[in-house]
């Protein structure tokens, strides 16, 4: 039987912890998602990498976190660096796993504070705005108000290769709870994200680049471009998954991450 998550407030963030390993993986969710979206992945990672504790964070304005305006990945990366310093154990390793928007924030942290990390997993993200056929921005256009109703469902369904096989309702509820100020800040942060000219500023740490093979938001070439960053990188596609392989195929994704963690 899988242990229950332990919910805590650390460095001003609401987090959900799984496991009691001495190494720590900080999980940063994507746009309109929350820490809860990592739960199946956390349970699977606890089985396949028992020496690791996974800590999923609710970014401000998402999930159960209080609303607090922010509109810049650099600002959020700095705040998460404070959380990282509290999570690090004396004898353990620490990695950040970032999905989509969370991957952009993680990459920004890597550029600015990468010396404090032992590795990073970047999942369906990139150095700039997504170049795929569909995204939140392409669905909502120039809307300044958060989407509602069918638009929210369309966004959530676009994340999966086979949405009919996913329990969408918790994800739709999370996405539908994002308020106008948080939504506007989120879109602003996404639209100004561009690290493509700053490759030389990144430190050399191990990278795992994960992409759902049927992701319509992030292209394979965008993900593979991250291989230009200093340090060793491994690129893996999760066969049949869309933009959220940690939800759509949590066990396989956790197995890939666990294998990589064993080698860093």
CSV table of C-alpha atoms in Angstrom, one decimal:
chain,number,residue,atom,x,y,z
A,1,UNK,CA,0.0,0.0,0.0
A,2,UNK,CA,1.4,3.4,-1.0
A,3,UNK,CA,2.0,5.9,1.8
A,4,UNK,CA,-0.1,9.0,1.9
A,5,UNK,CA,1.4,12.3,0.9
A,6,UNK,CA,2.6,14.6,3.6
A,7,UNK,CA,1.5,18.2,3.1
A,8,UNK,CA,3.7,21.0,4.4
A,9,UNK,CA,4.4,24.7,4.1
A,10,UNK,CA,8.1,25.3,3.3
A,11,UNK,CA,9.7,28.6,2.3
A,12,UNK,CA,6.2,30.0,1.8
A,13,UNK,CA,5.2,27.2,-0.6
A,14,UNK,CA,2.6,24.5,-0.1
A,15,UNK,CA,4.2,21.1,-0.9
A,16,UNK,CA,3.2,17.4,-1.1
A,17,UNK,CA,6.0,15.0,-0.1
A,18,UNK,CA,6.2,11.3,-0.9
A,19,UNK,CA,8.8,8.9,0.4
A,20,UNK,CA,11.5,9.1,3.1
A,21,UNK,CA,14.7,8.8,1.0
A,22,UNK,CA,17.7,10.9,1.7
A,23,UNK,CA,17.8,12.3,-1.9
A,24,UNK,CA,15.2,14.8,-3.0
A,25,UNK,CA,13.4,15.5,-6.3
A,26,UNK,CA,11.5,18.8,-6.4
A,27,UNK,CA,8.6,18.6,-8.9
A,28,UNK,CA,7.4,21.8,-10.6
A,29,UNK,CA,4.0,21.6,-12.4
A,30,UNK,CA,2.9,23.1,-15.7
A,31,UNK,CA,0.5,25.9,-16.5
A,32,UNK,CA,-3.0,25.4,-15.1
A,33,UNK,CA,-1.9,22.3,-13.2
A,34,UNK,CA,-0.9,21.8,-9.6
A,35,UNK,CA,1.1,19.6,-7.2
A,36,UNK,CA,-1.8,17.1,-7.3
A,37,UNK,CA,-1.0,16.4,-10.9
A,38,UNK,CA,2.2,14.6,-9.9
A,39,UNK,CA,0.5,12.2,-7.5
A,40,UNK,CA,0.5,9.0,-9.8
A,41,UNK,CA,4.1,9.8,-10.8
A,42,UNK,CA,5.2,10.3,-7.1
A,43,UNK,CA,3.7,7.0,-6.1
A,44,UNK,CA,5.4,5.1,-8.9
A,45,UNK,CA,8.7,6.9,-8.3
A,46,UNK,CA,8.5,5.9,-4.6
A,47,UNK,CA,8.4,2.2,-5.7
A,48,UNK,CA,11.1,2.4,-8.3
A,49,UNK,CA,13.5,4.9,-6.6
A,50,UNK,CA,13.0,4.3,-2.8
A,51,UNK,CA,16.1,6.3,-1.9
A,52,UNK,CA,14.4,9.4,-3.2
A,53,UNK,CA,11.8,11.7,-1.7
A,54,UNK,CA,9.7,13.6,-4.2
A,55,UNK,CA,8.3,17.0,-3.3
A,56,UNK,CA,5.6,18.5,-5.5
A,57,UNK,CA,5.0,22.2,-5.1
A,58,UNK,CA,1.9,24.3,-5.7
A,59,UNK,CA,3.1,27.5,-7.5
A,60,UNK,CA,1.3,30.7,-6.2
A,61,UNK,CA,-2.2,30.9,-7.6
A,62,UNK,CA,-2.4,27.2,-8.6
A,63,UNK,CA,-3.9,24.2,-6.8
A,64,UNK,CA,-4.4,25.0,-3.1
A,65,UNK,CA,-1.8,27.8,-3.0
A,66,UNK,CA,-3.0,31.3,-2.2
A,67,UNK,CA,-3.3,33.8,-5.1
A,68,UNK,CA,-0.2,35.9,-5.4
A,69,UNK,CA,0.6,37.8,-8.6
A,70,UNK,CA,3.7,36.8,-10.5
A,71,UNK,CA,4.6,37.1,-14.2
A,72,UNK,CA,8.2,36.1,-14.6
A,73,UNK,CA,10.1,32.8,-14.6
A,74,UNK,CA,13.2,34.4,-13.1
A,75,UNK,CA,11.2,35.7,-10.1
A,76,UNK,CA,9.7,32.3,-9.5
A,77,UNK,CA,13.0,30.5,-10.0
A,78,UNK,CA,14.6,32.7,-7.3
A,79,UNK,CA,11.8,31.9,-4.9
A,80,UNK,CA,12.1,28.2,-5.6
A,81,UNK,CA,15.8,28.4,-5.0
A,82,UNK,CA,15.0,29.2,-1.4
A,83,UNK,CA,12.8,26.1,-1.2
A,84,UNK,CA,15.6,24.1,-2.7
A,85,UNK,CA,18.0,25.2,0.0
A,86,UNK,CA,15.5,24.0,2.7
A,87,UNK,CA,15.0,20.7,1.0
A,88,UNK,CA,18.6,19.7,0.6
A,89,UNK,CA,19.9,17.2,3.0
A,90,UNK,CA,23.5,17.0,4.4
A,91,UNK,CA,24.4,13.8,2.5
A,92,UNK,CA,21.8,13.6,-0.2
A,93,UNK,CA,21.4,14.7,-3.8
A,94,UNK,CA,18.9,17.2,-5.1
A,95,UNK,CA,17.3,17.4,-8.6
A,96,UNK,CA,14.5,19.5,-10.0
A,97,UNK,CA,11.9,18.0,-12.3
A,98,UNK,CA,10.0,20.6,-14.3
A,99,UNK,CA,7.0,20.0,-16.6
A,100,UNK,CA,6.0,22.4,-19.4
A,101,UNK,CA,5.8,25.9,-17.7
A,102,UNK,CA,7.6,24.3,-14.7
A,103,UNK,CA,10.3,23.1,-17.1
A,104,UNK,CA,10.8,26.7,-18.2
A,105,UNK,CA,11.1,27.8,-14.6
A,106,UNK,CA,13.5,25.0,-13.8
A,107,UNK,CA,15.7,25.9,-16.8
A,108,UNK,CA,15.8,29.5,-15.6
A,109,UNK,CA,16.8,28.2,-12.1
A,110,UNK,CA,19.5,26.1,-13.8
A,111,UNK,CA,20.9,29.2,-15.6
A,112,UNK,CA,20.9,31.3,-12.4
A,113,UNK,CA,21.4,28.8,-9.6
A,114,UNK,CA,22.5,25.6,-11.2
A,115,UNK,CA,25.5,25.1,-9.0
A,116,UNK,CA,23.1,24.0,-6.1
A,117,UNK,CA,21.6,21.1,-8.2
A,118,UNK,CA,22.9,17.6,-8.9
A,119,UNK,CA,20.7,17.2,-12.0
A,120,UNK,CA,17.5,18.2,-13.8
A,121,UNK,CA,14.7,16.5,-15.6
A,122,UNK,CA,13.0,18.7,-18.2
A,123,UNK,CA,9.7,17.3,-19.3
A,124,UNK,CA,7.9,18.6,-22.5
A,125,UNK,CA,9.4,22.1,-22.2
A,126,UNK,CA,12.1,24.2,-23.9
A,127,UNK,CA,14.3,27.2,-24.1
A,128,UNK,CA,11.4,29.5,-25.4
A,129,UNK,CA,7.8,29.5,-26.3
A,130,UNK,CA,6.4,26.3,-27.6
A,131,UNK,CA,6.4,25.7,-31.4
A,132,UNK,CA,3.9,22.9,-31.5
A,133,UNK,CA,0.5,22.9,-33.2
A,134,UNK,CA,-1.5,23.7,-30.0
A,135,UNK,CA,-1.0,25.4,-26.7
A,136,UNK,CA,-2.9,27.3,-24.1
A,137,UNK,CA,-2.1,30.6,-25.9
A,138,UNK,CA,-3.3,29.3,-29.3
A,139,UNK,CA,-6.5,28.1,-27.7
A,140,UNK,CA,-7.3,31.3,-25.8
A,141,UNK,CA,-5.8,33.8,-28.1
A,142,UNK,CA,-5.5,37.3,-26.6
A,143,UNK,CA,-8.0,36.6,-23.8
A,144,UNK,CA,-7.0,38.5,-20.6
A,145,UNK,CA,-9.7,36.7,-18.5
A,146,UNK,CA,-9.2,33.1,-17.6
A,147,UNK,CA,-11.0,30.6,-19.8
A,148,UNK,CA,-14.1,28.8,-18.5
A,149,UNK,CA,-16.4,26.0,-19.4
A,150,UNK,CA,-15.7,24.2,-22.7
A,151,UNK,CA,-12.5,26.2,-23.3
A,152,UNK,CA,-11.0,24.8,-20.1
A,153,UNK,CA,-12.0,21.3,-21.2
A,154,UNK,CA,-10.5,21.9,-24.6
A,155,UNK,CA,-7.2,23.0,-23.0
A,156,UNK,CA,-7.0,20.0,-20.7
A,157,UNK,CA,-8.0,17.5,-23.5
A,158,UNK,CA,-5.2,18.9,-25.7
A,159,UNK,CA,-2.6,17.7,-23.2
A,160,UNK,CA,-3.3,14.0,-23.8
A,161,UNK,CA,-3.0,11.7,-26.8
A,162,UNK,CA,-6.1,9.7,-25.7
A,163,UNK,CA,-8.0,12.0,-23.3
A,164,UNK,CA,-10.9,9.5,-23.2
A,165,UNK,CA,-8.7,7.3,-21.1
A,166,UNK,CA,-7.8,10.0,-18.5
A,167,UNK,CA,-9.8,11.1,-15.5
A,168,UNK,CA,-10.0,14.7,-16.7
A,169,UNK,CA,-12.4,16.1,-14.0
A,170,UNK,CA,-9.8,16.8,-11.3
A,171,UNK,CA,-7.5,18.5,-13.9
A,172,UNK,CA,-10.4,20.5,-15.2
A,173,UNK,CA,-11.3,21.7,-11.7
A,174,UNK,CA,-7.7,22.7,-11.1
A,175,UNK,CA,-7.5,24.6,-14.4
A,176,UNK,CA,-10.9,26.3,-13.9
A,177,UNK,CA,-9.8,27.6,-10.5
A,178,UNK,CA,-7.1,29.9,-11.8
A,179,UNK,CA,-8.2,33.5,-11.3
A,180,UNK,CA,-7.9,36.4,-13.8
A,181,UNK,CA,-4.7,37.9,-12.3
A,182,UNK,CA,-2.8,34.6,-12.0
A,183,UNK,CA,-3.9,33.6,-15.6
A,184,UNK,CA,-2.7,36.9,-17.0
A,185,UNK,CA,0.6,36.7,-15.2
A,186,UNK,CA,1.0,33.1,-16.3
A,187,UNK,CA,0.5,34.0,-20.0
A,188,UNK,CA,2.9,37.0,-19.7
A,189,UNK,CA,5.6,34.8,-18.2
A,190,UNK,CA,5.1,32.1,-20.9
A,191,UNK,CA,5.3,34.6,-23.7
A,192,UNK,CA,8.5,36.3,-22.5
A,193,UNK,CA,10.3,33.1,-21.8
A,194,UNK,CA,13.4,33.0,-24.1
A,195,UNK,CA,16.7,31.4,-23.0
A,196,UNK,CA,17.8,30.5,-26.5
A,197,UNK,CA,20.6,33.1,-26.6
A,198,UNK,CA,22.0,32.2,-23.1
A,199,UNK,CA,23.3,28.7,-23.5
A,200,UNK,CA,26.8,29.7,-22.4
A,201,UNK,CA,25.4,30.8,-19.0
A,202,UNK,CA,24.3,27.3,-18.0
A,203,UNK,CA,26.4,25.2,-15.8
A,204,UNK,CA,27.2,21.6,-16.7
A,205,UNK,CA,25.0,19.2,-14.8
A,206,UNK,CA,23.3,15.9,-15.9
A,207,UNK,CA,20.0,16.5,-17.8
A,208,UNK,CA,17.2,14.1,-18.6
A,209,UNK,CA,15.1,15.4,-21.4
A,210,UNK,CA,11.7,13.7,-21.5
A,211,UNK,CA,8.9,14.2,-24.1
A,212,UNK,CA,5.7,12.4,-24.8
A,213,UNK,CA,6.0,11.1,-28.4
A,214,UNK,CA,2.6,12.4,-29.3
A,215,UNK,CA,3.0,15.8,-27.6
A,216,UNK,CA,1.3,18.4,-29.8
A,217,UNK,CA,2.7,21.4,-27.8
A,218,UNK,CA,6.4,20.8,-27.7
A,219,UNK,CA,8.2,19.4,-30.8
A,220,UNK,CA,11.0,16.9,-30.7
A,221,UNK,CA,13.4,19.4,-32.2
A,222,UNK,CA,12.6,21.9,-29.4
A,223,UNK,CA,13.4,19.2,-26.8
A,224,UNK,CA,16.5,18.0,-28.6
A,225,UNK,CA,17.8,21.5,-28.8
A,226,UNK,CA,18.3,21.3,-25.0
A,227,UNK,CA,21.1,18.8,-25.7
A,228,UNK,CA,23.2,21.9,-26.6
A,229,UNK,CA,23.3,22.8,-23.0
A,230,UNK,CA,26.6,22.0,-21.2
A,231,UNK,CA,26.9,18.7,-19.5
A,232,UNK,CA,25.7,15.2,-20.2
A,233,UNK,CA,22.1,14.9,-21.5
A,234,UNK,CA,19.8,11.9,-22.2
A,235,UNK,CA,16.8,12.3,-24.5
A,236,UNK,CA,13.9,9.9,-24.1
A,237,UNK,CA,10.4,9.8,-25.6
A,238,UNK,CA,7.6,8.2,-23.8
A,239,UNK,CA,5.9,6.2,-26.5
A,240,UNK,CA,2.2,7.1,-27.1
A,241,UNK,CA,2.0,9.9,-24.5
A,242,UNK,CA,1.0,13.4,-25.1
A,243,UNK,CA,2.1,16.6,-23.3
A,244,UNK,CA,1.7,15.1,-19.8
A,245,UNK,CA,3.5,11.7,-19.8
A,246,UNK,CA,3.8,11.9,-15.9
A,247,UNK,CA,0.0,11.7,-15.9
A,248,UNK,CA,-0.8,9.7,-19.0
A,249,UNK,CA,1.8,7.0,-18.4
A,250,UNK,CA,3.0,7.6,-14.9
A,251,UNK,CA,4.6,4.2,-14.3
A,252,UNK,CA,6.8,4.2,-17.4
A,253,UNK,CA,7.8,7.8,-16.9
A,254,UNK,CA,8.8,7.1,-13.3
A,255,UNK,CA,10.8,4.0,-14.4
A,256,UNK,CA,12.7,6.2,-16.9
A,257,UNK,CA,13.4,8.9,-14.3
A,258,UNK,CA,14.3,6.2,-11.6
A,259,UNK,CA,16.9,4.7,-14.0
A,260,UNK,CA,18.4,8.1,-14.7
A,261,UNK,CA,18.5,9.0,-11.0
A,262,UNK,CA,20.4,5.8,-10.3
A,263,UNK,CA,23.2,7.0,-12.7
A,264,UNK,CA,23.8,10.5,-11.5
